[in-house]
PDB file of C-alpha atoms in Angstrom:
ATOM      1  CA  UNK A   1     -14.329   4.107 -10.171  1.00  0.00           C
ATOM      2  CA  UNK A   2     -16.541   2.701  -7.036  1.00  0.00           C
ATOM      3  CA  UNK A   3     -14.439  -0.202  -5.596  1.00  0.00           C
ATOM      4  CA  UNK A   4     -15.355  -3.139  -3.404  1.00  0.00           C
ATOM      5  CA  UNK A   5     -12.826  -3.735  -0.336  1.00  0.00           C
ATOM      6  CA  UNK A   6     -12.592  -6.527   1.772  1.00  0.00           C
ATOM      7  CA  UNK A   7     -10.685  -8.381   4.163  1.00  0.00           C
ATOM      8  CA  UNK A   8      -8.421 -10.682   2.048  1.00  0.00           C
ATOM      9  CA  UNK A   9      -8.824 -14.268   3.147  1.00  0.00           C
ATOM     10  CA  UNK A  10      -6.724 -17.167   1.703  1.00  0.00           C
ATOM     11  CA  UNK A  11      -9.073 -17.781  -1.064  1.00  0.00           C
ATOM     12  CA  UNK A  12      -7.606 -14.256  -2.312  1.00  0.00           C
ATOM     13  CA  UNK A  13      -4.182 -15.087  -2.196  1.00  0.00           C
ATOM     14  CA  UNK A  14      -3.951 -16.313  -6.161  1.00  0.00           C
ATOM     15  CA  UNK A  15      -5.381 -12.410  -6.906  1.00  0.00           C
ATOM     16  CA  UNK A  16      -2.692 -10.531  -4.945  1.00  0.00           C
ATOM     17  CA  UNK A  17      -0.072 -12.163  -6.515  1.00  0.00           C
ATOM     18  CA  UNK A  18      -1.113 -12.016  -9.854  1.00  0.00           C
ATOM     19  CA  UNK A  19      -0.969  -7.909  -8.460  1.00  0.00           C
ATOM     20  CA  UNK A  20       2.477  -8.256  -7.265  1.00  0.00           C
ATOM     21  CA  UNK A  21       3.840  -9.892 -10.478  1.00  0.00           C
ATOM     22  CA  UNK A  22       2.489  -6.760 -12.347  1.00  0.00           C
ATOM     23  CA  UNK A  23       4.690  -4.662 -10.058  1.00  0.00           C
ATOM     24  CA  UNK A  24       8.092  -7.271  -9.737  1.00  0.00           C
ATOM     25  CA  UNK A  25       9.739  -4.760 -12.684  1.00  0.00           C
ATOM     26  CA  UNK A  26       9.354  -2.170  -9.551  1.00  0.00           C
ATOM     27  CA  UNK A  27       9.960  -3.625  -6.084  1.00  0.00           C
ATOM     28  CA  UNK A  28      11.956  -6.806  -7.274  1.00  0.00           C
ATOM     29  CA  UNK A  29      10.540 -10.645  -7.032  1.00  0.00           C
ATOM     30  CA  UNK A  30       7.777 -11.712  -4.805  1.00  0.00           C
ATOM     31  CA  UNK A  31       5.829 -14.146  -6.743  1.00  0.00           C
ATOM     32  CA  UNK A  32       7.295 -17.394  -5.112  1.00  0.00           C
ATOM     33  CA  UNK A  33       9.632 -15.660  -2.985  1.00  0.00           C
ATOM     34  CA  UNK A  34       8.930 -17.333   0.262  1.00  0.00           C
ATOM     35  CA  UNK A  35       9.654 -14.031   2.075  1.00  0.00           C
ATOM     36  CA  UNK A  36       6.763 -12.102   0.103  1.00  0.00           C
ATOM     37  CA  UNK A  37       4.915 -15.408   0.611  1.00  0.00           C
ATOM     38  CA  UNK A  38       5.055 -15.501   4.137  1.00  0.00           C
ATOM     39  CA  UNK A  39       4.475 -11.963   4.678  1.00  0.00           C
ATOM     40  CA  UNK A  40       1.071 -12.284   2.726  1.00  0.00           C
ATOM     41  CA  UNK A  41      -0.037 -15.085   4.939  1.00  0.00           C
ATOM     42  CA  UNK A  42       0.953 -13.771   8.098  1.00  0.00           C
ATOM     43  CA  UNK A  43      -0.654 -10.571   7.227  1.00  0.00           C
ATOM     44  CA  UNK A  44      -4.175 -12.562   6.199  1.00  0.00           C
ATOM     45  CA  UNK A  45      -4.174 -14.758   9.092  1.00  0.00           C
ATOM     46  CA  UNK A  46      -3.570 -11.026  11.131  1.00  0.00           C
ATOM     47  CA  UNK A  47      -6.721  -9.780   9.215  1.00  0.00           C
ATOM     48  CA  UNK A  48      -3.868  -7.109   8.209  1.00  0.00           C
ATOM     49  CA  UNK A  49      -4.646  -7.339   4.046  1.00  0.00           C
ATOM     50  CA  UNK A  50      -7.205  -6.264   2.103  1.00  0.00           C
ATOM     51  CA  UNK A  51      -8.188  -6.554  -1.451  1.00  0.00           C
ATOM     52  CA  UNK A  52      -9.798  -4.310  -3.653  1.00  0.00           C
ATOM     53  CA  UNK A  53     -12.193  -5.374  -6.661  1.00  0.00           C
ATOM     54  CA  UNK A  54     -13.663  -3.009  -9.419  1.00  0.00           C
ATOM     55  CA  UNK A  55     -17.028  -2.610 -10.349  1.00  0.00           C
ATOM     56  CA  UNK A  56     -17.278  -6.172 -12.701  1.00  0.00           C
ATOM     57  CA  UNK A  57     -15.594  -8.306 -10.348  1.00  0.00           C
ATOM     58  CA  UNK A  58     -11.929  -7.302 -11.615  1.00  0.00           C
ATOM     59  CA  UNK A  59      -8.885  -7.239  -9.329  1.00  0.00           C
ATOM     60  CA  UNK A  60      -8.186  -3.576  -8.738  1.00  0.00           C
ATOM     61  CA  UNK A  61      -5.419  -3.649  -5.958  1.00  0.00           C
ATOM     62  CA  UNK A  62      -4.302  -4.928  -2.257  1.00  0.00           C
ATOM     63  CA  UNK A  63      -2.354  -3.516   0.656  1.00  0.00           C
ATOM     64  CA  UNK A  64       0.113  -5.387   3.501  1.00  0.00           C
ATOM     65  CA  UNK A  65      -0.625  -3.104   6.890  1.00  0.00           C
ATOM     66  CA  UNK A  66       0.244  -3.051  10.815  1.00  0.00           C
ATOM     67  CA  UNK A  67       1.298  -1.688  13.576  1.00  0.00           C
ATOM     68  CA  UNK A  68      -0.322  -0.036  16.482  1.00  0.00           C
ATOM     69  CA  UNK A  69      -0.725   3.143  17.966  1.00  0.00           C
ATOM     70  CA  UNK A  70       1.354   5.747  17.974  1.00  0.00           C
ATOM     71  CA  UNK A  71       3.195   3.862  14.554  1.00  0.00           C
ATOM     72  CA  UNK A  72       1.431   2.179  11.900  1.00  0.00           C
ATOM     73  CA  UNK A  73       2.810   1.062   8.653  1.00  0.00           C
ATOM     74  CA  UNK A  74       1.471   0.649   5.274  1.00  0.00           C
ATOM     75  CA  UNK A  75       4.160  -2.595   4.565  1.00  0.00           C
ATOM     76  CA  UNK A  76       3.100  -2.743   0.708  1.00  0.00           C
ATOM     77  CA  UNK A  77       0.904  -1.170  -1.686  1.00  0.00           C
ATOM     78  CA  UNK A  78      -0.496  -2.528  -5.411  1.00  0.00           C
ATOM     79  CA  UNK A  79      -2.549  -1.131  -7.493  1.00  0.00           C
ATOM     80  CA  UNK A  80      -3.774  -2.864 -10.923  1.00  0.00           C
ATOM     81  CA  UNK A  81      -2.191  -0.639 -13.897  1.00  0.00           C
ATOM     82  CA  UNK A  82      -5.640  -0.940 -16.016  1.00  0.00           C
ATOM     83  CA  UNK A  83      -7.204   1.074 -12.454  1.00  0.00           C
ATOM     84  CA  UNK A  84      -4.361   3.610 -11.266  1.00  0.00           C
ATOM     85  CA  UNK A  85      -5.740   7.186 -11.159  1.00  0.00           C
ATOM     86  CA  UNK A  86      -9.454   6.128 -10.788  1.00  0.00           C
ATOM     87  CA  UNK A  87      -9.367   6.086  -6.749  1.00  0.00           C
ATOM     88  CA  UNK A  88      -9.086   2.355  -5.975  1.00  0.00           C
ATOM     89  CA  UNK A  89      -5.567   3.220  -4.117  1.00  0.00           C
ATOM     90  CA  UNK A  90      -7.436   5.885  -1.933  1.00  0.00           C
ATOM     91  CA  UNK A  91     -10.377   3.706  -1.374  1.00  0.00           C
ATOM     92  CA  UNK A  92      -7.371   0.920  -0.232  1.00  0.00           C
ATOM     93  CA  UNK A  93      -6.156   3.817   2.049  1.00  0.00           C
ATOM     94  CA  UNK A  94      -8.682   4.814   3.273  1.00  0.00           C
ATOM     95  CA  UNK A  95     -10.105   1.097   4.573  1.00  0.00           C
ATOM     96  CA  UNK A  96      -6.735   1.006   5.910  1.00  0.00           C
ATOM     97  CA  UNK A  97      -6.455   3.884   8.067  1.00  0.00           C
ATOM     98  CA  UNK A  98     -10.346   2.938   9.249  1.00  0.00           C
ATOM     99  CA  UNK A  99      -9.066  -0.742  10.240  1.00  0.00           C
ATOM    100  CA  UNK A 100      -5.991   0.676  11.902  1.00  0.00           C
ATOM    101  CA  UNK A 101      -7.538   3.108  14.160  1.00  0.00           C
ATOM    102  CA  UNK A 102     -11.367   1.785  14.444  1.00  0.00           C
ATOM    103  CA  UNK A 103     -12.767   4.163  12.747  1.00  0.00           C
ATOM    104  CA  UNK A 104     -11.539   7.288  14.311  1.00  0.00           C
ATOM    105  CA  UNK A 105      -8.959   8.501  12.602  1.00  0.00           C
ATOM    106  CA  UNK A 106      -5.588   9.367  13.440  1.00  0.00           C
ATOM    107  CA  UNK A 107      -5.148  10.770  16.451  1.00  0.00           C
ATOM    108  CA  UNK A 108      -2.426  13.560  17.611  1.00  0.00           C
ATOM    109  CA  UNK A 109       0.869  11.991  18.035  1.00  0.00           C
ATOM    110  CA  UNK A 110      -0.241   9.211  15.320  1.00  0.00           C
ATOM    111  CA  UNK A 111       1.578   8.231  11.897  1.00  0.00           C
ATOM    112  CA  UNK A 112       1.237   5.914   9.340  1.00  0.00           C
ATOM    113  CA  UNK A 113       4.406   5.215   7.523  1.00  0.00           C
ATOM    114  CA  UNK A 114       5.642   3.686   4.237  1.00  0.00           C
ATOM    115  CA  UNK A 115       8.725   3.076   2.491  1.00  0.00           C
ATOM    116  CA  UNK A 116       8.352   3.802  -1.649  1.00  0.00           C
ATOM    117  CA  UNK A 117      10.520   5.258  -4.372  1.00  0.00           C
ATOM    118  CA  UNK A 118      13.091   6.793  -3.744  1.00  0.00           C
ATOM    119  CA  UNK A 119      13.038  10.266  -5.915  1.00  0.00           C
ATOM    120  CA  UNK A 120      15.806   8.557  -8.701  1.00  0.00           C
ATOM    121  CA  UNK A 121      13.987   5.251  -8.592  1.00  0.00           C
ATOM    122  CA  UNK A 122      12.463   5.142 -12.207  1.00  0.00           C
ATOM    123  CA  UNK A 123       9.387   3.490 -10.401  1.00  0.00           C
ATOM    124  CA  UNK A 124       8.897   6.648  -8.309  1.00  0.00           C
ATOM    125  CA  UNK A 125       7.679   8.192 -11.275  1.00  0.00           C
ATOM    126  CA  UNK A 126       6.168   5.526 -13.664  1.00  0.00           C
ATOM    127  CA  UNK A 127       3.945   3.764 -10.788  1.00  0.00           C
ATOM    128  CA  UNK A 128       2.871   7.802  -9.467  1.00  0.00           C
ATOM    129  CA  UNK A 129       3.765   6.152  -6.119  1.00  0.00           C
ATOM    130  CA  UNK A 130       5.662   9.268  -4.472  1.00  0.00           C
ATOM    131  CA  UNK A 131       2.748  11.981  -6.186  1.00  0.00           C
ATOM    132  CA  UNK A 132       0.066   9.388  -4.759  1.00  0.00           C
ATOM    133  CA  UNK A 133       0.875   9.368  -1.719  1.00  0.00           C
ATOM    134  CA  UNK A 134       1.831  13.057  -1.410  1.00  0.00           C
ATOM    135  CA  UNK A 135      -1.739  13.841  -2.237  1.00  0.00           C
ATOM    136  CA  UNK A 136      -2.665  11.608   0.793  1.00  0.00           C
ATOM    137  CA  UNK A 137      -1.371  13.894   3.126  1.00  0.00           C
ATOM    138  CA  UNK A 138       1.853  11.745   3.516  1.00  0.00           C
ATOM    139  CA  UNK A 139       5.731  13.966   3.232  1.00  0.00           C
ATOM    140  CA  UNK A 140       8.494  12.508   2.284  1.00  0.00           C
ATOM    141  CA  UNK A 141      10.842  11.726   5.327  1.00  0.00           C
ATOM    142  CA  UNK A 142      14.340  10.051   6.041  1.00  0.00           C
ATOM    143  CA  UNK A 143      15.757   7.016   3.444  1.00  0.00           C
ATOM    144  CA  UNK A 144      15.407   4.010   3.548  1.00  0.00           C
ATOM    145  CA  UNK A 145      17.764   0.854   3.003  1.00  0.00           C
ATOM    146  CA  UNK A 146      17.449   0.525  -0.902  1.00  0.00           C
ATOM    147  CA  UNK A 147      15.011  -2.246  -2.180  1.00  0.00           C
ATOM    148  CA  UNK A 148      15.748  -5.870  -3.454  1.00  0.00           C
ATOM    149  CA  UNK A 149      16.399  -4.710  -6.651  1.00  0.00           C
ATOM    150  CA  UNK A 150      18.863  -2.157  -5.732  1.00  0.00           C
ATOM    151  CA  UNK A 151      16.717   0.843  -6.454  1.00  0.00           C
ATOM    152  CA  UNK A 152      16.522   3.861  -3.626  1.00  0.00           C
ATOM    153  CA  UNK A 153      13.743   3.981  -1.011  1.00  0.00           C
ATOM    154  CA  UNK A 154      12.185   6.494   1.055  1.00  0.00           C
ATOM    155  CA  UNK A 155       9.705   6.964   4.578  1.00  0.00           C
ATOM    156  CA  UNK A 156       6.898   8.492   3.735  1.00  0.00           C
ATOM    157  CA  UNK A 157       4.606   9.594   6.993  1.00  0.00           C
ATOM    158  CA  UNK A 158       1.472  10.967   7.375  1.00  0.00           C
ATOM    159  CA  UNK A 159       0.640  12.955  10.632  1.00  0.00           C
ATOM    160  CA  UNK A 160      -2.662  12.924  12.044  1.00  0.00           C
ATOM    161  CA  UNK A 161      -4.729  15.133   9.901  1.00  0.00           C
ATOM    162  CA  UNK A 162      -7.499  13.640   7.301  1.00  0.00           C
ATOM    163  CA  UNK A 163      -6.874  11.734   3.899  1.00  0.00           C
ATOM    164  CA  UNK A 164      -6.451  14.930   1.473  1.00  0.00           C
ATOM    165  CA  UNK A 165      -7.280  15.734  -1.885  1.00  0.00           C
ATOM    166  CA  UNK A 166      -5.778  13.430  -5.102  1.00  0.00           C
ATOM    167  CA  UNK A 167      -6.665  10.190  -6.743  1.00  0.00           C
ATOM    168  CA  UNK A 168      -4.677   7.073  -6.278  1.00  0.00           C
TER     169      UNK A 168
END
């Protein structure tokens, strides 16, 4: 499915968290948690979120990002459930890891790193988070402190080396 990325603006905010409440059963709240809320707008005023729209018009997912060379992060990750497996999270990847390195791609000694699922975490498996972004080229690393909902987390990296085969 072809999808439209942009820079998210505050005009977009009302879409990305009408993403995040479709994903609150996962990660815990965000929708009018002032944390989440202030993360989002520090991140758009950063020019460090984008947002992803299908084809018609229809939200298809948005992404939290940072850092600078030799560590970037990937802070959070949604993609619509009426889109997952058509390629809107590897088209959101893949704007990401052109933003964070201007368009040249990791380079040797660079990561990009983000905390998802732990491997027990019933979301690891029903979101297709871990298997997503193991087909990015991104191996599982060291835990992480469990999420606000008590469930298990996990680093994922990925080395410098080109986005791999998969749909996300």
């Amino acid at each position: 499915m072809p999808v439209r990325v942009e820079v998210a603006t505050e005009a977009d905010v009302p879409v990305i968290l009408g993403l995040a409440g479709e994903v609150e059963h996962w990660f815990g709240p965000m929708v009018g948690h002032p944390g989440f809320q202030r993360a989002l707008d520090d991140h758009i005023a950063g020019q460090r979120a984008f947002v992803a729209f299908g084809p018609g018009g229809e939200p298809a997912g948005a992404v939290l990002f940072g850092g600078a060379p030799p560590r970037f992060a990937v802070h959070w990750l949604v993609v619509a459930d009426h889109v997952r497996g058509q390629g809107a999270g590897r088209t959101l990847m893949s704007a990401v890891i052109e933003r964070l390195t201007d368009g040249a791609g990791l380079a040797e000694g660079e990561v990009v790193e983000v905390v998802t699922f732990g491997p027990d975490h019933p979301g690891a498996v029903d979101s297709g988070a871990r298997v997503f972004y193991e087909r990015l080229g991104f191996v599982p690393a060291e835990p992480a402190p469990d999420g606000p909902e008590g469930g298990s987390r996990q680093v994922f990296r990925l080395n410098a080396r080109p986005l791999n085969g998969g749909r996300g």
